[in-house]
XYZ file of C-alpha atoms in Angstrom:
758
model
C -3.535 -33.546 22.470
C -2.238 -31.454 25.492
C -3.294 -32.889 29.371
C -6.323 -30.673 31.492
C -7.281 -26.738 31.069
C -5.543 -24.931 33.960
C -6.520 -21.356 34.961
C -4.234 -18.149 35.471
C -5.276 -14.930 37.111
C -5.165 -12.806 34.069
C -7.248 -14.693 32.372
C -10.436 -12.550 30.564
C -13.358 -11.729 32.487
C -16.558 -10.967 29.719
C -16.701 -12.861 26.966
C -18.117 -13.405 23.938
C -18.661 -15.366 21.243
C -19.953 -14.962 17.712
C -21.534 -17.912 16.116
C -23.320 -20.706 18.469
C -21.927 -24.399 16.071
C -19.598 -26.689 17.759
C -16.904 -24.843 18.338
C -17.727 -21.554 19.434
C -20.351 -23.078 22.514
C -17.162 -25.691 23.118
C -14.881 -22.717 23.552
C -17.367 -21.288 25.550
C -18.202 -24.201 27.524
C -14.455 -24.527 28.679
C -13.804 -20.708 29.452
C -16.338 -20.907 31.748
C -15.423 -24.076 33.297
C -11.821 -22.184 34.053
C -13.532 -20.026 35.469
C -17.392 -19.412 37.087
C -16.532 -16.631 37.205
C -16.335 -14.710 33.631
C -19.376 -13.598 32.211
C -20.183 -15.963 28.087
C -21.655 -15.039 26.254
C -22.724 -16.519 23.119
C -25.609 -14.543 19.562
C -26.680 -17.014 17.811
C -28.852 -16.391 14.668
C -30.644 -19.211 14.170
C -32.998 -20.841 17.083
C -31.352 -23.795 18.856
C -32.933 -26.867 16.824
C -31.003 -25.834 13.677
C -28.776 -27.546 12.476
C -26.948 -28.106 8.258
C -26.118 -30.172 7.231
C -26.352 -34.093 9.541
C -23.721 -35.775 11.320
C -20.447 -35.492 12.238
C -16.824 -36.943 12.338
C -14.576 -36.885 15.468
C -11.157 -38.787 15.119
C -9.894 -40.774 18.480
C -7.942 -37.169 18.972
C -10.359 -35.186 19.377
C -12.369 -37.278 21.475
C -9.169 -37.435 23.653
C -8.607 -34.216 23.453
C -12.886 -33.980 24.846
C -12.237 -36.430 28.047
C -8.506 -35.211 29.284
C -10.506 -31.047 28.567
C -13.899 -32.140 29.801
C -15.318 -35.185 31.474
C -18.961 -34.151 31.250
C -19.034 -33.666 27.762
C -16.708 -36.692 26.942
C -19.361 -39.124 28.345
C -21.637 -37.580 27.470
C -20.749 -37.963 23.678
C -20.039 -41.594 24.369
C -22.873 -42.263 25.016
C -24.458 -41.417 21.772
C -21.593 -42.010 18.990
C -21.438 -44.612 16.297
C -18.438 -46.802 15.570
C -17.263 -48.300 12.867
C -14.477 -49.347 11.432
C -14.670 -50.080 7.444
C -14.923 -48.538 4.289
C -16.421 -49.511 1.291
C -15.378 -48.398 -2.882
C -18.295 -49.258 -5.020
C -16.954 -49.014 -8.653
C -18.585 -49.945 -11.414
C -20.156 -52.888 -9.408
C -17.489 -54.114 -7.636
C -17.644 -53.453 -3.869
C -14.371 -53.116 -2.095
C -13.955 -54.069 1.576
C -11.010 -52.457 3.842
C -11.217 -52.365 7.404
C -9.342 -51.028 10.225
C -10.281 -48.034 10.339
C -12.337 -47.192 13.349
C -14.017 -44.032 13.186
C -16.313 -41.857 15.948
C -19.636 -40.533 14.500
C -23.003 -38.807 16.335
C -25.609 -36.573 14.562
C -24.690 -32.650 14.610
C -28.041 -31.881 15.949
C -27.188 -34.000 18.514
C -23.983 -32.976 19.345
C -24.937 -29.263 19.636
C -28.141 -30.058 22.916
C -24.444 -32.111 24.122
C -23.303 -28.477 24.418
C -25.808 -26.396 25.121
C -26.762 -28.618 27.919
C -22.475 -28.085 29.695
C -22.985 -23.985 28.912
C -26.065 -24.015 30.590
C -25.387 -25.803 33.743
C -21.825 -23.831 33.693
C -23.782 -20.537 33.175
C -22.890 -19.535 29.685
C -25.222 -17.409 28.866
C -27.536 -18.289 25.218
C -28.830 -16.197 23.315
C -30.286 -17.250 20.529
C -32.260 -16.101 17.596
C -30.099 -12.872 17.756
C -27.535 -11.463 16.084
C -24.447 -10.410 17.171
C -23.398 -6.716 17.748
C -20.039 -6.352 15.185
C -16.391 -7.697 16.532
C -16.204 -4.399 16.985
C -19.168 -3.084 18.925
C -18.761 -6.054 21.254
C -14.543 -5.367 21.678
C -15.122 -2.424 23.121
C -16.883 -4.400 26.164
C -15.973 -7.077 26.497
C -12.124 -8.270 26.956
C -12.182 -11.215 23.960
C -14.483 -11.812 21.049
C -13.848 -15.185 19.497
C -15.401 -15.032 16.065
C -17.174 -18.659 15.325
C -19.386 -17.537 12.737
C -17.955 -19.901 10.145
C -16.982 -19.268 5.730
C -18.970 -16.753 5.479
C -17.869 -14.914 8.728
C -18.698 -11.429 8.427
C -16.026 -11.265 11.289
C -13.564 -11.290 8.979
C -14.719 -9.724 6.163
C -15.359 -7.159 8.404
C -11.740 -6.930 9.685
C -10.284 -8.392 5.782
C -8.019 -5.842 5.766
C -6.241 -7.020 9.107
C -7.107 -10.819 9.150
C -6.127 -10.905 5.582
C -8.157 -13.947 4.086
C -7.445 -15.860 0.944
C -10.256 -18.191 -0.276
C -10.179 -20.989 -2.921
C -14.051 -22.110 -4.244
C -13.589 -25.277 -6.245
C -14.709 -27.010 -8.572
C -16.797 -29.796 -8.133
C -20.792 -29.088 -6.445
C -21.657 -31.490 -3.448
C -25.144 -31.825 -1.317
C -25.561 -32.568 1.896
C -28.534 -35.229 2.713
C -29.773 -37.554 4.675
C -30.454 -41.678 4.437
C -33.037 -43.047 7.077
C -30.897 -45.964 7.362
C -27.179 -46.643 9.023
C -24.922 -47.294 6.273
C -22.467 -50.214 8.038
C -19.316 -48.294 6.370
C -18.086 -45.794 5.200
C -19.172 -46.184 1.749
C -17.793 -43.804 -1.399
C -19.526 -45.154 -4.083
C -19.436 -43.787 -7.835
C -22.379 -42.959 -10.957
C -20.626 -42.787 -14.617
C -24.200 -41.341 -15.793
C -23.988 -39.907 -19.269
C -22.748 -36.834 -17.673
C -20.327 -37.610 -16.191
C -19.436 -39.205 -13.063
C -20.861 -38.018 -10.293
C -19.873 -39.970 -6.338
C -21.216 -40.407 -3.212
C -19.502 -40.193 0.111
C -21.594 -41.036 3.207
C -21.452 -42.652 6.746
C -23.815 -43.498 9.820
C -24.249 -40.890 12.252
C -26.959 -42.685 14.880
C -28.231 -45.880 15.037
C -30.884 -45.895 12.073
C -29.470 -42.249 9.354
C -26.594 -41.781 7.110
C -25.223 -39.023 6.502
C -25.459 -38.709 2.690
C -23.541 -36.060 0.238
C -23.503 -35.991 -3.851
C -20.781 -34.149 -5.537
C -19.948 -33.617 -8.809
C -17.159 -31.357 -11.201
C -19.394 -27.880 -11.625
C -19.646 -29.086 -15.737
C -21.419 -32.995 -14.632
C -23.880 -30.699 -12.445
C -25.057 -28.054 -15.314
C -25.255 -30.423 -17.425
C -27.310 -32.820 -15.454
C -30.150 -29.612 -15.088
C -28.979 -29.532 -11.352
C -29.548 -26.286 -11.604
C -33.215 -26.293 -12.667
C -34.594 -28.180 -9.671
C -35.324 -27.389 -6.532
C -34.274 -28.679 -3.249
C -36.858 -31.310 -3.233
C -36.330 -32.503 -6.525
C -32.848 -32.764 -6.702
C -33.128 -34.809 -3.503
C -35.881 -37.592 -5.856
C -32.698 -37.432 -8.046
C -30.148 -38.124 -6.258
C -31.780 -40.999 -4.569
C -32.549 -41.935 -7.924
C -28.693 -41.956 -9.192
C -27.464 -44.238 -5.679
C -30.516 -46.335 -6.117
C -28.935 -49.175 -5.396
C -26.142 -48.012 -2.692
C -29.600 -47.048 -1.127
C -31.518 -49.649 -1.771
C -34.273 -48.186 -3.222
C -35.276 -45.989 -0.059
C -35.603 -42.634 -0.352
C -33.334 -39.485 0.838
C -33.974 -36.373 2.907
C -33.050 -32.912 2.821
C -32.409 -29.911 5.173
C -31.938 -26.848 4.619
C -30.479 -29.087 1.830
C -28.488 -26.218 -1.260
C -25.812 -27.489 -3.916
C -22.646 -25.373 -3.363
C -18.902 -25.536 -4.763
C -16.374 -25.689 -1.829
C -14.567 -23.022 -0.157
C -10.752 -23.235 1.081
C -10.650 -20.582 3.662
C -6.933 -19.572 4.520
C -6.031 -16.344 7.127
C -2.724 -14.761 7.440
C -3.779 -13.738 10.801
C -5.923 -15.173 13.131
C -6.339 -12.732 15.526
C -6.632 -8.716 15.627
C -6.987 -6.615 19.460
C -9.335 -8.366 21.031
C -11.223 -10.186 18.129
C -9.825 -14.153 17.577
C -10.910 -16.687 14.787
C -11.820 -20.201 15.203
C -13.420 -23.090 12.655
C -14.702 -21.808 9.239
C -14.632 -18.755 10.486
C -10.248 -19.207 10.601
C -9.573 -21.482 7.894
C -11.667 -24.712 5.948
C -10.836 -27.926 5.274
C -12.394 -30.099 2.471
C -15.680 -32.147 4.125
C -13.898 -35.109 1.937
C -11.032 -35.500 4.988
C -13.801 -35.613 7.988
C -12.402 -32.570 9.235
C -14.450 -29.429 10.357
C -15.955 -30.192 13.530
C -12.839 -32.105 15.059
C -11.021 -28.602 13.053
C -13.477 -26.291 15.617
C -13.296 -28.529 18.493
C -9.731 -28.088 18.791
C -9.292 -24.837 18.268
C -11.284 -24.062 21.076
C -9.737 -26.635 22.683
C -6.166 -24.828 22.021
C -7.737 -21.286 23.207
C -8.802 -22.900 26.456
C -6.021 -24.204 27.520
C -3.510 -21.089 26.019
C -5.668 -18.864 28.106
C -5.148 -21.168 30.948
C -1.886 -20.681 30.154
C -0.519 -17.523 29.975
C -0.404 -14.325 31.781
C -1.674 -11.497 29.054
C -4.577 -12.047 26.584
C -2.065 -10.789 23.312
C 0.679 -13.884 24.426
C -2.039 -16.305 24.445
C -3.765 -15.327 20.925
C 0.123 -16.177 19.924
C 0.832 -19.404 21.319
C -2.566 -20.410 20.238
C -2.117 -19.623 17.067
C 1.591 -20.646 16.720
C -0.107 -24.304 18.244
C -2.711 -24.303 15.646
C -1.473 -23.672 12.764
C 1.174 -26.342 11.486
C -1.742 -28.688 12.599
C -4.263 -26.840 10.437
C -1.994 -25.948 7.533
C -0.466 -30.022 7.989
C -5.035 -30.912 7.694
C -5.431 -29.097 4.969
C -2.657 -30.261 2.632
C -4.454 -33.422 3.052
C -8.353 -32.223 2.517
C -6.650 -30.449 -0.143
C -5.192 -33.553 -1.202
C -8.242 -35.118 -1.701
C -10.121 -32.939 -2.575
C -8.308 -32.387 -5.871
C -8.362 -36.730 -6.225
C -12.538 -35.842 -6.444
C -12.312 -33.536 -8.887
C -10.637 -35.277 -10.845
C -12.222 -39.122 -10.998
C -13.286 -38.931 -13.771
C -9.471 -39.995 -15.126
C -9.648 -42.476 -13.143
C -12.668 -44.243 -12.957
C -10.612 -47.001 -15.770
C -8.335 -47.744 -12.643
C -9.193 -51.914 -12.027
C -11.236 -51.675 -8.765
C -8.661 -53.118 -5.931
C -6.184 -50.161 -7.138
C -9.003 -47.674 -7.859
C -10.048 -48.716 -4.162
C -6.334 -48.678 -2.954
C -5.923 -45.046 -4.639
C -8.902 -43.853 -3.055
C -7.673 -44.970 0.253
C -4.312 -43.093 0.255
C -5.533 -40.385 -1.346
C -5.193 -37.398 1.226
C -1.272 -39.327 1.779
C -2.201 -39.739 5.820
C -2.782 -43.039 5.048
C 0.058 -45.076 3.246
C 0.928 -48.222 1.839
C 2.736 -49.342 5.579
C -0.153 -48.125 7.591
C -3.206 -50.374 5.369
C -0.761 -53.187 5.965
C -0.855 -52.620 8.951
C -5.137 -51.975 9.410
C -5.715 -53.960 6.627
C -3.219 -56.560 5.594
C -5.691 -58.562 3.599
C -6.681 -55.974 1.552
C -3.524 -54.943 1.025
C -1.906 -57.798 -0.065
C -5.356 -58.288 -2.723
C -3.107 -54.802 -3.857
C 0.534 -55.209 -4.360
C -0.360 -58.633 -5.839
C -3.075 -57.259 -8.308
C 0.443 -55.353 -8.533
C 2.897 -57.250 -9.764
C 4.625 -57.635 -6.625
C 6.471 -60.717 -5.613
C 5.848 -63.163 -2.461
C 7.870 -60.593 0.447
C 8.555 -58.012 -2.437
C 7.629 -54.304 -1.562
C 6.009 -52.669 -4.863
C 9.382 -49.854 -4.932
C 11.079 -53.573 -5.533
C 8.721 -55.048 -8.189
C 11.066 -54.137 -11.309
C 10.018 -51.474 -14.912
C 10.439 -51.967 -18.722
C 11.286 -47.933 -20.111
C 12.017 -48.879 -23.701
C 14.165 -51.576 -24.500
C 16.280 -50.973 -20.461
C 14.900 -52.769 -16.995
C 15.169 -51.135 -13.965
C 16.197 -53.342 -11.089
C 13.380 -51.008 -9.273
C 11.446 -48.291 -9.742
C 13.830 -45.582 -7.156
C 15.876 -42.621 -9.196
C 18.235 -40.603 -8.175
C 16.488 -37.574 -9.468
C 18.576 -35.096 -11.608
C 21.013 -32.447 -8.903
C 23.274 -29.380 -10.042
C 26.505 -30.131 -7.835
C 28.880 -26.837 -9.720
C 31.990 -28.150 -9.675
C 33.242 -29.478 -13.344
C 36.142 -26.999 -14.823
C 35.599 -26.720 -18.282
C 32.458 -29.132 -18.337
C 34.880 -31.628 -17.761
C 33.231 -33.805 -14.896
C 35.607 -34.683 -12.032
C 36.581 -36.641 -9.109
C 33.329 -35.167 -7.083
C 31.574 -36.201 -9.748
C 32.946 -39.477 -9.945
C 31.885 -40.184 -6.464
C 28.608 -38.121 -6.388
C 27.266 -40.735 -8.703
C 29.303 -43.817 -8.227
C 27.965 -43.372 -4.594
C 24.218 -43.534 -5.075
C 24.669 -46.129 -7.653
C 26.553 -48.018 -5.204
C 23.558 -47.317 -3.485
C 20.818 -48.547 -5.458
C 18.703 -46.705 -7.177
C 17.491 -48.560 -10.440
C 18.397 -45.404 -12.660
C 20.792 -42.549 -10.545
C 20.373 -39.253 -13.309
C 23.768 -36.944 -14.098
C 23.255 -32.864 -13.578
C 21.918 -30.491 -15.987
C 24.531 -31.565 -18.503
C 24.580 -28.369 -21.190
C 25.589 -29.028 -24.644
C 27.088 -25.624 -25.413
C 29.767 -22.709 -23.545
C 26.791 -20.935 -24.157
C 24.251 -23.230 -22.117
C 26.056 -23.230 -19.285
C 24.127 -21.954 -16.143
C 27.481 -21.409 -13.641
C 30.541 -22.349 -15.232
C 30.723 -25.246 -12.593
C 28.666 -26.774 -15.281
C 29.069 -30.588 -17.060
C 29.089 -30.520 -20.782
C 29.411 -32.585 -23.752
C 30.279 -29.855 -26.337
C 34.440 -32.200 -26.206
C 35.286 -35.099 -26.379
C 37.828 -35.129 -23.349
C 34.029 -33.808 -21.620
C 33.131 -37.135 -23.037
C 35.796 -38.862 -22.033
C 35.403 -38.153 -18.693
C 31.699 -39.651 -18.666
C 32.514 -42.653 -19.999
C 35.228 -42.924 -16.961
C 32.469 -42.776 -14.682
C 30.025 -44.847 -16.979
C 32.229 -47.494 -16.201
C 32.834 -47.308 -13.157
C 28.435 -47.531 -13.082
C 28.423 -50.910 -14.719
C 32.096 -52.394 -13.341
C 30.832 -52.073 -9.970
C 27.050 -51.369 -9.328
C 25.860 -53.316 -11.856
C 22.587 -53.631 -12.726
C 22.252 -49.921 -11.822
C 21.137 -47.636 -15.224
C 23.101 -44.197 -15.969
C 21.178 -42.108 -17.548
C 22.362 -38.011 -18.739
C 19.488 -35.553 -18.559
C 21.230 -33.345 -21.817
C 19.839 -29.233 -20.860
C 20.201 -25.500 -22.611
C 20.059 -22.745 -20.053
C 18.856 -20.143 -21.905
C 17.892 -17.071 -19.966
C 18.464 -18.477 -16.681
C 22.515 -18.497 -17.681
C 25.686 -17.502 -16.999
C 24.409 -16.727 -12.898
C 26.752 -17.374 -9.939
C 27.251 -21.466 -8.168
C 24.398 -20.868 -6.002
C 26.458 -21.129 -2.456
C 26.991 -17.802 -4.362
C 24.093 -16.269 -5.406
C 20.559 -18.226 -6.640
C 19.836 -16.726 -9.639
C 22.400 -14.465 -9.510
C 24.821 -12.919 -12.469
C 28.622 -13.187 -12.615
C 30.596 -10.773 -10.985
C 32.454 -10.620 -14.411
C 33.293 -12.959 -17.308
C 29.354 -13.244 -18.476
C 28.315 -14.458 -21.226
C 25.754 -13.734 -24.441
C 22.596 -15.660 -23.484
C 19.666 -16.788 -26.372
C 16.474 -17.367 -24.860
C 12.466 -17.709 -27.018
C 11.773 -14.285 -25.864
C 14.119 -11.417 -24.835
C 12.593 -11.321 -21.773
C 15.076 -11.290 -18.294
C 14.521 -13.672 -15.743
C 14.226 -11.516 -12.955
C 14.572 -8.063 -14.753
C 17.077 -5.138 -13.648
C 18.946 -7.865 -12.130
C 19.839 -10.605 -14.733
C 21.099 -9.948 -18.637
C 18.265 -10.123 -21.527
C 18.330 -12.709 -24.165
C 18.687 -13.121 -27.301
C 15.749 -14.408 -29.242
C 17.180 -17.223 -31.708
C 16.512 -16.684 -34.854
C 16.244 -19.745 -37.973
C 20.382 -19.823 -37.621
C 19.993 -19.758 -34.175
C 18.233 -22.436 -33.771
C 19.215 -24.540 -36.390
C 21.989 -24.191 -34.929
C 21.217 -24.950 -30.671
C 19.196 -27.970 -32.561
C 22.684 -29.621 -33.961
C 25.164 -28.951 -30.258
C 21.750 -30.987 -28.940
C 21.935 -33.756 -31.179
C 25.980 -34.104 -30.943
C 25.895 -33.905 -27.238
C 22.939 -37.114 -27.979
C 25.824 -38.365 -29.792
C 28.724 -37.770 -26.648
C 26.097 -39.096 -24.634
C 25.756 -42.863 -26.965
C 29.652 -43.025 -26.558
C 29.652 -42.072 -23.065
C 28.166 -45.758 -22.260
C 24.768 -43.331 -20.671
C 21.890 -45.928 -20.513
C 19.315 -43.686 -20.747
C 19.092 -39.989 -23.250
C 16.595 -37.320 -21.079
C 16.006 -34.357 -22.807
C 15.378 -30.747 -19.822
C 12.370 -29.567 -21.416
C 11.625 -27.857 -18.003
C 12.643 -25.419 -15.182
C 12.228 -22.429 -17.116
C 15.284 -23.181 -19.534
C 15.721 -22.688 -22.523
C 13.505 -25.672 -24.104
C 10.729 -25.004 -20.983
C 10.691 -21.341 -22.668
C 9.461 -22.356 -25.932
C 6.810 -24.048 -23.941
C 5.304 -21.475 -22.137
C 2.979 -18.736 -22.444
C 4.733 -15.751 -20.045
C 8.621 -16.669 -21.600
C 7.698 -17.235 -25.320
C 6.121 -14.093 -27.492
C 7.045 -15.095 -30.485
C 4.981 -14.210 -33.788
C 6.817 -16.520 -36.202
C 5.719 -20.200 -36.019
C 8.100 -20.862 -33.086
C 4.831 -18.665 -30.190
C 1.585 -18.527 -30.500
C -0.674 -21.380 -29.551
C -0.050 -24.791 -28.378
C 0.498 -26.214 -30.745
C 2.916 -23.358 -32.032
C 5.324 -23.092 -28.457
C 5.551 -27.029 -29.149
C 7.594 -27.317 -32.226
C 10.964 -26.154 -31.543
C 11.257 -28.202 -28.918
C 9.481 -31.147 -30.272
C 11.865 -30.655 -33.083
C 14.943 -31.249 -30.815
C 13.358 -34.075 -29.683
C 13.302 -35.543 -32.627
C 16.765 -34.482 -34.094
C 18.193 -36.431 -30.533
C 15.403 -38.903 -31.296
C 17.388 -39.862 -34.661
C 21.518 -38.889 -33.065
C 20.071 -41.127 -30.096
C 20.034 -45.027 -29.909
C 16.760 -46.051 -30.804
C 17.564 -49.452 -28.069
C 17.953 -46.843 -25.306
C 15.385 -44.851 -23.745
C 14.645 -41.696 -24.212
C 13.023 -39.441 -21.947
C 11.461 -35.815 -21.228
C 11.313 -33.893 -18.195
C 8.741 -30.668 -18.619
C 6.487 -28.264 -15.789
C 3.887 -29.276 -15.145
C 2.483 -25.984 -14.234
C 3.990 -22.159 -14.031
C 2.520 -21.538 -10.571
C 2.104 -18.139 -12.472
C -0.948 -16.797 -13.525
C -1.017 -17.123 -17.567
C 1.474 -20.229 -17.589
C 1.319 -23.061 -17.986
C -1.656 -25.213 -16.792
C -2.355 -28.831 -16.084
C -3.991 -28.813 -19.554
C -1.890 -28.028 -20.530
C 0.669 -29.840 -19.436
C -0.848 -33.506 -20.324
C -1.212 -32.032 -24.162
C 2.760 -30.838 -23.213
C 2.801 -35.054 -22.551
C 1.744 -36.026 -25.461
C 3.062 -34.753 -27.622
C 7.071 -35.898 -26.405
C 4.897 -39.542 -26.569
C 3.195 -39.104 -29.775
C 6.672 -38.243 -31.191
C 8.518 -41.028 -29.104
C 9.674 -40.384 -25.409
C 9.664 -43.349 -23.143
C 8.013 -41.804 -20.094
C 7.343 -37.785 -19.481
C 9.917 -37.085 -15.640
C 6.645 -34.642 -14.240
C 8.463 -31.674 -12.165
C 6.774 -28.241 -12.043
C 7.857 -24.825 -11.661
C 10.980 -22.581 -12.057
C 10.104 -21.432 -14.741
C 9.345 -17.034 -13.891
C 10.749 -15.419 -10.320
C 6.768 -14.782 -9.423
C 6.164 -18.393 -8.775
C 3.611 -19.120 -5.798
C 4.285 -23.168 -5.582
C 1.635 -24.864 -3.600
C 4.696 -27.092 -1.923
C 3.830 -30.185 0.646
C 4.518 -33.905 1.159
C 4.572 -34.752 -2.482
C 3.027 -31.679 -4.109
C 3.536 -32.214 -7.180
C 2.373 -36.314 -7.867
C -1.224 -34.822 -8.921
C 0.204 -33.730 -12.056
C 1.823 -36.990 -12.847
C -0.449 -38.982 -11.612
C -3.215 -36.550 -14.396
C 0.218 -37.248 -17.214
C -0.735 -41.011 -16.608
C -3.577 -42.314 -16.657
C -5.034 -39.716 -19.572
C -2.943 -40.787 -21.697
C -1.519 -44.339 -20.579
C 2.387 -42.988 -20.534
C 5.125 -43.798 -18.111
C 5.784 -41.315 -15.382
C 8.197 -40.426 -13.909
C 7.083 -38.691 -9.975
C 9.403 -35.629 -8.584
C 9.057 -33.064 -5.682
C 9.218 -33.745 -1.924
C 9.139 -37.364 -2.494
C 11.217 -37.989 0.904
C 9.615 -41.913 2.439
C 9.650 -45.212 1.093
C 6.551 -45.478 1.826
C 5.314 -42.593 0.001
C 7.013 -44.630 -3.273
C 4.892 -47.476 -2.275
C 2.287 -45.414 -1.667
C 2.822 -43.528 -5.245
C 3.328 -46.950 -7.431
C -0.035 -49.249 -6.042
C -2.278 -46.821 -6.365
C -1.154 -46.175 -9.855
C 0.143 -42.519 -9.672
C 3.608 -43.145 -11.629
C 6.038 -46.303 -12.567
C 8.711 -44.339 -10.704
C 9.830 -42.158 -8.365
C 12.465 -39.970 -8.739
C 14.246 -38.127 -5.163
C 16.931 -35.725 -4.711
C 17.324 -34.542 -0.872
C 16.983 -38.084 0.252
C 20.047 -38.870 -1.575
C 22.016 -35.884 -0.368
C 20.949 -37.057 3.049
C 21.439 -40.926 2.393
C 22.836 -42.172 -0.634
C 22.255 -45.235 0.268
C 18.946 -44.293 1.068
C 17.579 -47.789 -1.383
C 19.662 -49.661 0.509
C 18.436 -48.580 3.531
C 15.123 -48.694 2.728
C 15.001 -51.958 1.526
C 16.422 -53.602 5.319
C 14.025 -50.943 6.620
C 11.312 -52.769 4.971
C 13.171 -56.897 5.504
C 14.164 -56.980 1.733
C 16.550 -58.898 0.437
C 15.520 -59.974 -3.188
C 18.314 -58.785 -6.365
C 16.350 -55.874 -7.057
C 18.045 -53.787 -3.886
C 22.039 -56.079 -3.896
C 24.347 -55.024 -1.449
C 27.397 -54.775 -3.292
C 29.750 -57.846 -0.929
C 32.183 -55.057 0.329
C 28.983 -53.376 2.257
C 27.265 -56.492 2.923
C 28.130 -56.782 6.268
C 26.669 -53.523 6.936
C 23.065 -54.720 5.607
C 21.154 -54.433 8.522
C 20.938 -51.668 10.670
C 22.771 -51.787 12.974
C 22.145 -51.711 17.258
C 21.187 -47.781 18.831
C 21.568 -49.006 22.151
C 20.162 -50.665 25.157
C 16.638 -50.234 26.937
C 16.631 -51.909 30.291
């Protein structure tokens, strides 16, 4: 948080606030405090004592901002805050406690009382039991209108064409309740009922009371009969389900109703002199305790922006510029947490401590490294359960994949280089792959190696359709095996399908060649970009057989070249991926239609390659677990696809996403693809390779310990630093056999000093 608020002379004078929740009240108080001559009015349709929910959680960061902005409010809050450090995770009768987390909470009603009193002392007009006029009406005679009217904001909906709201309703139902005793920790508990898994979130908010939230998937809620129960009946039923957690005590309600969480995102937060704050502007799932926190921080940022800029448009722009990145980060963390609870049923079979670690790290804000600082005993127990030898980080534990033992869990992800001549890998490939093998990764993957000239993406793609290409690859595998012993080298075989005959990435990604284009083949005659890319020919029976034979011939050459592992590329919209997705496969024969039909040809190719590939060497498959597009491959489809390949002998599934259709809308973010790997791993019990914006060794350790992945593949970090794995070992003070420094490099195995500090 920034320092104390200041005022400039050109700030707005008459201010209207719609909504008397914490965000609206605190914004009113701060703006009035900045300039006592202002006229600030808050409209709240409920009575002063009306409130929904029970307790609110505030972070130390938020409290620090309040302290700097208004010590009076901070002191009042400090008198009522309940603080605790522990989280209890209760699962299948086993309680796992983790400490060192640091929470502060108080009653929502008490928070409102403090803010009411502060507003009154400052001279803010509080108009309770009064519906606010529309923002457009208020704007006619006010300099600024603050819309703090919540998740169902009428202001936002009235001007939706300007704010651009996007609202997503999620898959769980939840209800806010309270218990008349204080839990001694933040408690998460699962209940596996005949109707499905239910979960409890509970925390103290005053000396004799706790917030209790009960949540479950929509289908579980319906099967359990909750839609037919009134408030009292639902409350009693929840108390019975979680009787052990409550010690047999009752729960109480407060206008409590089952609801589905809605994530609110707005393209713009202001329109003219009207600005959104809190839930009207954005929401983040309650499981990371962020709603009131975000609203209060919005108020702080808005007041600071108004106090620091000469005009209102500049102030509103500055407010949004400051808050949007913070809110987006919080919403990403909240989305990960929300998704974790939505998929809880797929996690309940994990051992108690691993389950607890998985829960604690679900949002990616708590990681293995900071858990080791917060609670070293708990973290050491989880590491021991995982099988980490003493002093060994999770990423440096070996992993057996088929007949191959990898010395650590790091994979250099396939990265297309586009610098081959006639499909022959050259010195650039030798240096690229060799340097990363020397850099310590357990498995180094080639780029997609094409099985035919017509299966190339660009003229610069490597291949394995000739013996000369195989000889060139043998030069590289020999270097890796001789100079980086213990490093495995894998080959990824693929065919471009409809995404071929394009320029190199830096010359125009997915753009056709200016000349010399070759004909394309695909599952269906659908161009990748209509009007840009050429229309491919739909493979007929003879074409299907010919391409299948190209794959098997390439696999035989790959074996002779000395590769340790083979991966079949069935992702990213290339040929085999094009058969899997309903967006790219419109066939009406046996190779189209339902998912079984769309799987048929990729499985035929897999079987042929598996037979050609040595039985003692592992084979993996890369899939796109979602197309990020309506009507495309879903997460449920991905599980079916992964199961089919595993049943046919795949040793692991490399779980990527997207790049199938150009109109995709990925939900980018840190480790954003790992939930798909997590689901496949834990529903099927098949090893998975997780990919997608994994950039830190801390994230790798967290994903492995939580049971979301067996191996982690990183691309860009290995472009930035070919020795990423060795440096990760050095930064964790690990010097064991899973990350050996080549003899000529050992003098560099310690981080060099960066400068002198007095």
